[in-house]
GROMACS .gro file of C-alpha atoms in nm:
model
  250
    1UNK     CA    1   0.304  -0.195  18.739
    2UNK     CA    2   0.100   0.073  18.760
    3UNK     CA    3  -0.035   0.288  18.509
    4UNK     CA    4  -0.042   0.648  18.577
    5UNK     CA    5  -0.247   0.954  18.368
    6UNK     CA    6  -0.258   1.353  18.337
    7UNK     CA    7  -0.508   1.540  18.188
    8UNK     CA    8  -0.355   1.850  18.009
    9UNK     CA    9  -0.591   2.101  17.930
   10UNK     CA   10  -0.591   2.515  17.802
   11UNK     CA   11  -0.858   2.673  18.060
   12UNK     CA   12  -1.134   2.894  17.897
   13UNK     CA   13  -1.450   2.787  18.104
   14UNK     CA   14  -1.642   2.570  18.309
   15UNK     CA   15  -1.858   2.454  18.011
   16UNK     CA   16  -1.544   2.407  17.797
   17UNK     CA   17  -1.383   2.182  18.084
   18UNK     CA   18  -1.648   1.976  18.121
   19UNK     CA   19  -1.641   1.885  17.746
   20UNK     CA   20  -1.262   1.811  17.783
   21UNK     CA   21  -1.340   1.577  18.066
   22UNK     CA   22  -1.649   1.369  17.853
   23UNK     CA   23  -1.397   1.397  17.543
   24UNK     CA   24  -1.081   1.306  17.687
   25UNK     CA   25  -1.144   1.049  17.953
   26UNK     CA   26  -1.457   0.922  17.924
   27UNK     CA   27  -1.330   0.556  17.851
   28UNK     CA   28  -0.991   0.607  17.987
   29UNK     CA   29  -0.789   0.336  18.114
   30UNK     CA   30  -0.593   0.399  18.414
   31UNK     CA   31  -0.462   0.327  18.770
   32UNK     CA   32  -0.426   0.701  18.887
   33UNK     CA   33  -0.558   0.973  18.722
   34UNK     CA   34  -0.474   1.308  18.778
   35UNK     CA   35  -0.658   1.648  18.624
   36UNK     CA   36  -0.562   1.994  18.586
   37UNK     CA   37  -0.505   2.242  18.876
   38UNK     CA   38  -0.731   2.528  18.961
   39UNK     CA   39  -0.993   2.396  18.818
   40UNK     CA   40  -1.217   2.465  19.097
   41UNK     CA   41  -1.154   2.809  18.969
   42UNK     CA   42  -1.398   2.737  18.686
   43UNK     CA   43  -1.676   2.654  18.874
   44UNK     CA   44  -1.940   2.870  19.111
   45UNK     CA   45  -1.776   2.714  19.462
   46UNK     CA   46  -1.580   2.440  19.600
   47UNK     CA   47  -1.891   2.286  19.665
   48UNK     CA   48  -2.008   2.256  19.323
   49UNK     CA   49  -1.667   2.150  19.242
   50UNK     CA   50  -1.633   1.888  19.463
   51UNK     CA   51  -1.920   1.769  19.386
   52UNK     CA   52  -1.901   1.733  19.025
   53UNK     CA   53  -1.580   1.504  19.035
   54UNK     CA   54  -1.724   1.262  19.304
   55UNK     CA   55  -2.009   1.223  19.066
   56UNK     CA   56  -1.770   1.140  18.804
   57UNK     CA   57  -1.580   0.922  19.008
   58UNK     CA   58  -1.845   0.671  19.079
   59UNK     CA   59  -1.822   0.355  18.950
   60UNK     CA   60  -1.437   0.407  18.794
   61UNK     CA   61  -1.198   0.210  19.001
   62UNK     CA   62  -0.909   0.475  18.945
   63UNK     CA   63  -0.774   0.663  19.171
   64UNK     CA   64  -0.857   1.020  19.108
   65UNK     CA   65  -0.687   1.377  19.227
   66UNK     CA   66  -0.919   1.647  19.064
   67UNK     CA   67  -0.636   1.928  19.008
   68UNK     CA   68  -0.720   2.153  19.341
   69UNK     CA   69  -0.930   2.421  19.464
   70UNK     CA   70  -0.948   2.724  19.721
   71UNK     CA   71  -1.179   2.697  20.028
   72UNK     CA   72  -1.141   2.869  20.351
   73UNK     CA   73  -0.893   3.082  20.247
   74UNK     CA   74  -0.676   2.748  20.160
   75UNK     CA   75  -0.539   2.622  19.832
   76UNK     CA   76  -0.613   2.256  19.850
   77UNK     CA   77  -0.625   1.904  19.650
   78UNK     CA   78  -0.825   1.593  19.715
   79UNK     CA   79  -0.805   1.217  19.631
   80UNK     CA   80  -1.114   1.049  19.554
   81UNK     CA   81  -1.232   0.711  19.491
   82UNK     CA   82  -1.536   0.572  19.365
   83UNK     CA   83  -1.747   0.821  19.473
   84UNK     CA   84  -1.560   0.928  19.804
   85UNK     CA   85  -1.288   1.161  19.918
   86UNK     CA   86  -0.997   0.973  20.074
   87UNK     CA   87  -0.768   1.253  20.181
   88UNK     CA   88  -0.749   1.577  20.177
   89UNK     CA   89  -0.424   1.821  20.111
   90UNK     CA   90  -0.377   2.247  20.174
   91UNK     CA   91  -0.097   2.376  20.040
   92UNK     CA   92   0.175   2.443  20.314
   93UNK     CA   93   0.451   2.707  20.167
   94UNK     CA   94   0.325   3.106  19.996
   95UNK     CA   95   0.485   3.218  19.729
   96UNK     CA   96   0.469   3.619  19.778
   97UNK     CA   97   0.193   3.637  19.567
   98UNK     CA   98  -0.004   3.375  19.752
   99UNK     CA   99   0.056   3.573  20.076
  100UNK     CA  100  -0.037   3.899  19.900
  101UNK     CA  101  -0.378   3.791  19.805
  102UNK     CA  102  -0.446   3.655  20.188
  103UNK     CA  103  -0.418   3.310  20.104
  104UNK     CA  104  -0.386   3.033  20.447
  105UNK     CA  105  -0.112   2.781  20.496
  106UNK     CA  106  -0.175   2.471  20.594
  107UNK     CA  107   0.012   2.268  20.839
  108UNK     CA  108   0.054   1.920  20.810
  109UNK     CA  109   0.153   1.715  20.478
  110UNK     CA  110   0.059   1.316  20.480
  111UNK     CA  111   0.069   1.038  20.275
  112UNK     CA  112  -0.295   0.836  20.173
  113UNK     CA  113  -0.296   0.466  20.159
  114UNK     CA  114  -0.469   0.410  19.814
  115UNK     CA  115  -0.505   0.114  19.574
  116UNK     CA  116  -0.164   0.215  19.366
  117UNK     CA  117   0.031   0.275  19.661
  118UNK     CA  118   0.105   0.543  19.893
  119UNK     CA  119   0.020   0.909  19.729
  120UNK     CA  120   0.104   1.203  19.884
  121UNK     CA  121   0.011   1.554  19.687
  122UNK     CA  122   0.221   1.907  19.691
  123UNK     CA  123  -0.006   2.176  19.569
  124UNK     CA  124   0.100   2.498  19.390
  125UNK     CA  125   0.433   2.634  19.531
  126UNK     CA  126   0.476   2.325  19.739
  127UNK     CA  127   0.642   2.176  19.480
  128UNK     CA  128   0.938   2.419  19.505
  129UNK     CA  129   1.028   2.318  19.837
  130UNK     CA  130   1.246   1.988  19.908
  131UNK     CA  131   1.164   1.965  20.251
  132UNK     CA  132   0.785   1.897  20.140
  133UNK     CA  133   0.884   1.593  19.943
  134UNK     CA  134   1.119   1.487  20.203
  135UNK     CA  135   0.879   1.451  20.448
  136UNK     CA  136   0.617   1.287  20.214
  137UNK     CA  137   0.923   1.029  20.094
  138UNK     CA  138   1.011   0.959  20.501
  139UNK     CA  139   0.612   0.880  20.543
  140UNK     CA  140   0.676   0.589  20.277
  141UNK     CA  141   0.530   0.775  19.959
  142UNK     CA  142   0.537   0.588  19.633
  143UNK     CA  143   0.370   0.825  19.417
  144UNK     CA  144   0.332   1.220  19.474
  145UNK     CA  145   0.130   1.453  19.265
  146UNK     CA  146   0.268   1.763  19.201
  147UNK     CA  147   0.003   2.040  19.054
  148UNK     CA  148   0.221   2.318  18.895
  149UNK     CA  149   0.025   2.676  18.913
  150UNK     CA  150   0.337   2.905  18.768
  151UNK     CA  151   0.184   3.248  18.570
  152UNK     CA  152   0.353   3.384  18.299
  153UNK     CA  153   0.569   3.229  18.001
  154UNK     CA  154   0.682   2.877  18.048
  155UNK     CA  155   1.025   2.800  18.222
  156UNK     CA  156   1.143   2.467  18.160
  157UNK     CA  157   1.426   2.503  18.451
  158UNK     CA  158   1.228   2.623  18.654
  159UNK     CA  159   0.979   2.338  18.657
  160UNK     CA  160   1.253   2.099  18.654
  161UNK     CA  161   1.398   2.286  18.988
  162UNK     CA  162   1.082   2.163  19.156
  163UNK     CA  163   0.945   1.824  19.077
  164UNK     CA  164   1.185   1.637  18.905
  165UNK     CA  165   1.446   1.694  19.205
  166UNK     CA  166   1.174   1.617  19.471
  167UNK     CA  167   1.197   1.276  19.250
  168UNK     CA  168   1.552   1.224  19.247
  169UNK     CA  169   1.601   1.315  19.572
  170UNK     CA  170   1.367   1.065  19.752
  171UNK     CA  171   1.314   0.779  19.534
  172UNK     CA  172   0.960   0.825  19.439
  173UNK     CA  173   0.718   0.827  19.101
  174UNK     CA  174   0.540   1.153  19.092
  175UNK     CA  175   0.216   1.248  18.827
  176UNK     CA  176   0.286   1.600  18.765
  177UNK     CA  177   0.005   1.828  18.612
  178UNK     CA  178   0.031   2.170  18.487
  179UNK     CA  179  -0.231   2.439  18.484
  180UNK     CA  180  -0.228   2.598  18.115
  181UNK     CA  181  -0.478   2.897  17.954
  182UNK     CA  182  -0.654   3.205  18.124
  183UNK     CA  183  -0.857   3.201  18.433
  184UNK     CA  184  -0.992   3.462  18.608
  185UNK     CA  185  -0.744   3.717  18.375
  186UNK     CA  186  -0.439   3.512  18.450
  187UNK     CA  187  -0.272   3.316  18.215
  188UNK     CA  188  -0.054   2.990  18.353
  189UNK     CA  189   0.186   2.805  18.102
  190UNK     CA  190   0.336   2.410  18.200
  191UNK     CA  191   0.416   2.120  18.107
  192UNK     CA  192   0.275   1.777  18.219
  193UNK     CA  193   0.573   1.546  18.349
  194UNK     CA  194   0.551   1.194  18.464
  195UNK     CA  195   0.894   1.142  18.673
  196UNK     CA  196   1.073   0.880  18.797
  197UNK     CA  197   1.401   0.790  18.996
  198UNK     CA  198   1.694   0.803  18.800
  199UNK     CA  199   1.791   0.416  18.606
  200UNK     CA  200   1.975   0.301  18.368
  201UNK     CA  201   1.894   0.431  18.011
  202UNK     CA  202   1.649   0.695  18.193
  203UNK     CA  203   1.651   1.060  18.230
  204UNK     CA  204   1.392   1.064  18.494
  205UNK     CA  205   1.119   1.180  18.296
  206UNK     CA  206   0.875   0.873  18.171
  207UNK     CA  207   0.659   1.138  17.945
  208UNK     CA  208   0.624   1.469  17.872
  209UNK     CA  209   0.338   1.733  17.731
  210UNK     CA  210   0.453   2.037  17.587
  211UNK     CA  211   0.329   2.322  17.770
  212UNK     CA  212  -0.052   2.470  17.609
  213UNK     CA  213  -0.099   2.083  17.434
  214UNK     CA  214  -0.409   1.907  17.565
  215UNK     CA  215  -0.510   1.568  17.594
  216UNK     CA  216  -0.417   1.250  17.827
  217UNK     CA  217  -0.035   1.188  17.934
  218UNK     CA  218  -0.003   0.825  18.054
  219UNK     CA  219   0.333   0.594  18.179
  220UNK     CA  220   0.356   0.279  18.347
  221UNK     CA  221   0.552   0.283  18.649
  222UNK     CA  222   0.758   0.044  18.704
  223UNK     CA  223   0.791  -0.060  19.064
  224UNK     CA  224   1.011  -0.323  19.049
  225UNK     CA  225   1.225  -0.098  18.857
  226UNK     CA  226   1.243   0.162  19.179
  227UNK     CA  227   1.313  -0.107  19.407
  228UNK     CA  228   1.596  -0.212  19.239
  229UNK     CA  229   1.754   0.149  19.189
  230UNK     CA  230   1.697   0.139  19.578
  231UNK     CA  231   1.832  -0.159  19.700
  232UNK     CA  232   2.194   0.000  19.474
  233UNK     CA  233   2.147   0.327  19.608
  234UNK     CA  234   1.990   0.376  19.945
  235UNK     CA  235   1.941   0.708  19.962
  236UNK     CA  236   1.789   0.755  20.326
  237UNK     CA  237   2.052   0.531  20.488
  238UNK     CA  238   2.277   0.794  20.445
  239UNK     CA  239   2.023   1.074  20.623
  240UNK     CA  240   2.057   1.191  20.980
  241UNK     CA  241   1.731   1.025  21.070
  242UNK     CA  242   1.728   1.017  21.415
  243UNK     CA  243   1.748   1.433  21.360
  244UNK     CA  244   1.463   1.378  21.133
  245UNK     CA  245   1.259   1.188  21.373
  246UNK     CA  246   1.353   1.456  21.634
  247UNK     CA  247   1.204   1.733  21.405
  248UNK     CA  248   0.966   1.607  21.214
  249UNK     CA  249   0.847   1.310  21.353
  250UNK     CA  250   0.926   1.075  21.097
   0.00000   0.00000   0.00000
């Protein structure tokens, strides 16, 4: 069992976030924790940024993704632990928007080996892609963070179109967190999802936030659960994988 958490908050400020993080989580008890995206947006660099959440991160034993950041031209995500950075993620797939304001892809997507398992992130309009969460499941990911960044009013379906069938599709748990408020003149609106593979009595949605709510989001995921659903329906048996290890590698 592991017990996963997402930090919902409505973005004003750097000062204001801060706040959220001492009020929120200060005596939080989890196994992964995951925090709002574009944060890093709040803050004077990536630097600073960074550097804030590793200081945070000392001496918790969760496993931490601080929502995600630009540097280099690159939308990106980290996991941390205890102080350090185990793995580092760019977003791989522009939206137009993204490629309109000059924004880099990245190149490679990978799983970490962490404490809770294997986590694998898809930042920002990764999440709308199934071959990104089909080549984190075929690396053996248990858990994947998704960080929705969608502008505008809230669209249930079309969050649903992204995460939740990355889920169902390859058989893994996945923390998703939702950027909400104004930054920077744009407002962002979603909700915070915990998913898991379709079971019995299960819709594949552990918890929900309702999109501009703040506070913590927490499940348990239950591996033993996901084995079993599986073990009765082995989905990548029935993939072309030798194509798959032709293309990709995996």
């Amino acid at each position: 069992m592991v017990k996963a958490c997402a930090l919902q908050l409505r973005f004003e400020n750097k000062e204001k976030y801060i706040e959220d993080i001492k009020k929120y989580i200060r005596d939080i008890k989890a196994d992964i924790l995951v925090l709002p995206p574009l944060a890093g947006l709040l803050f004077s660099s990536s630097a600073e940024y960074l550097q804030f959440h590793l200081e945070f991160s000392k001496g918790k034993d969760f496993v931490l993704v601080p929502g995600s950041f630009f540097e280099d031209g690159y939308h990106k995500a980290v996991i941390m632990q205890r102080g350090r950075i185990l793995h580092t993620q760019c977003q791989t797939h522009l939206s137009a928007q993204d490629a309109r304001n000059g924004l880099k892809r990245g190149d490679e997507l990978d799983i970490c080996s962490t404490a809770v398992g294997n986590v694998g992130i898809l930042v920002g309009n990764d999440c709308f892609h199934p071959q990104t969460g089909r080549i984190l499941g075929l690396q053996g990911a248990d858990i994947v963070v998704g960080l929705y960044t969608v502008e505008g009013d809230y669209n249930r379906w079309l969050q649903l179109s992204g995460i939740w069938q990355q889920v169902q599709q390859n058989q893994f748990f996945a923390v998703e967190c939702a950027a909400n408020g104004r930054i920077r003149d744009k407002i962002y609106a979603g909700r915070s999802i915990i998913h898991n593979p379709i079971w019995e009595g299960s819709n594949g949605i552990l918890g929900e936030m309702k999109e501009g709510e703040e506070g913590v989001l927490a499940a348990v995921l239950d591996f033993e659960k996901r084995n079993e659903i599986k073990a009765v329906y082995p989905l990548y048996k029935y993939l072309n994988r030798k194509l798959y290890k032709k293309e990709w590698g995996y």
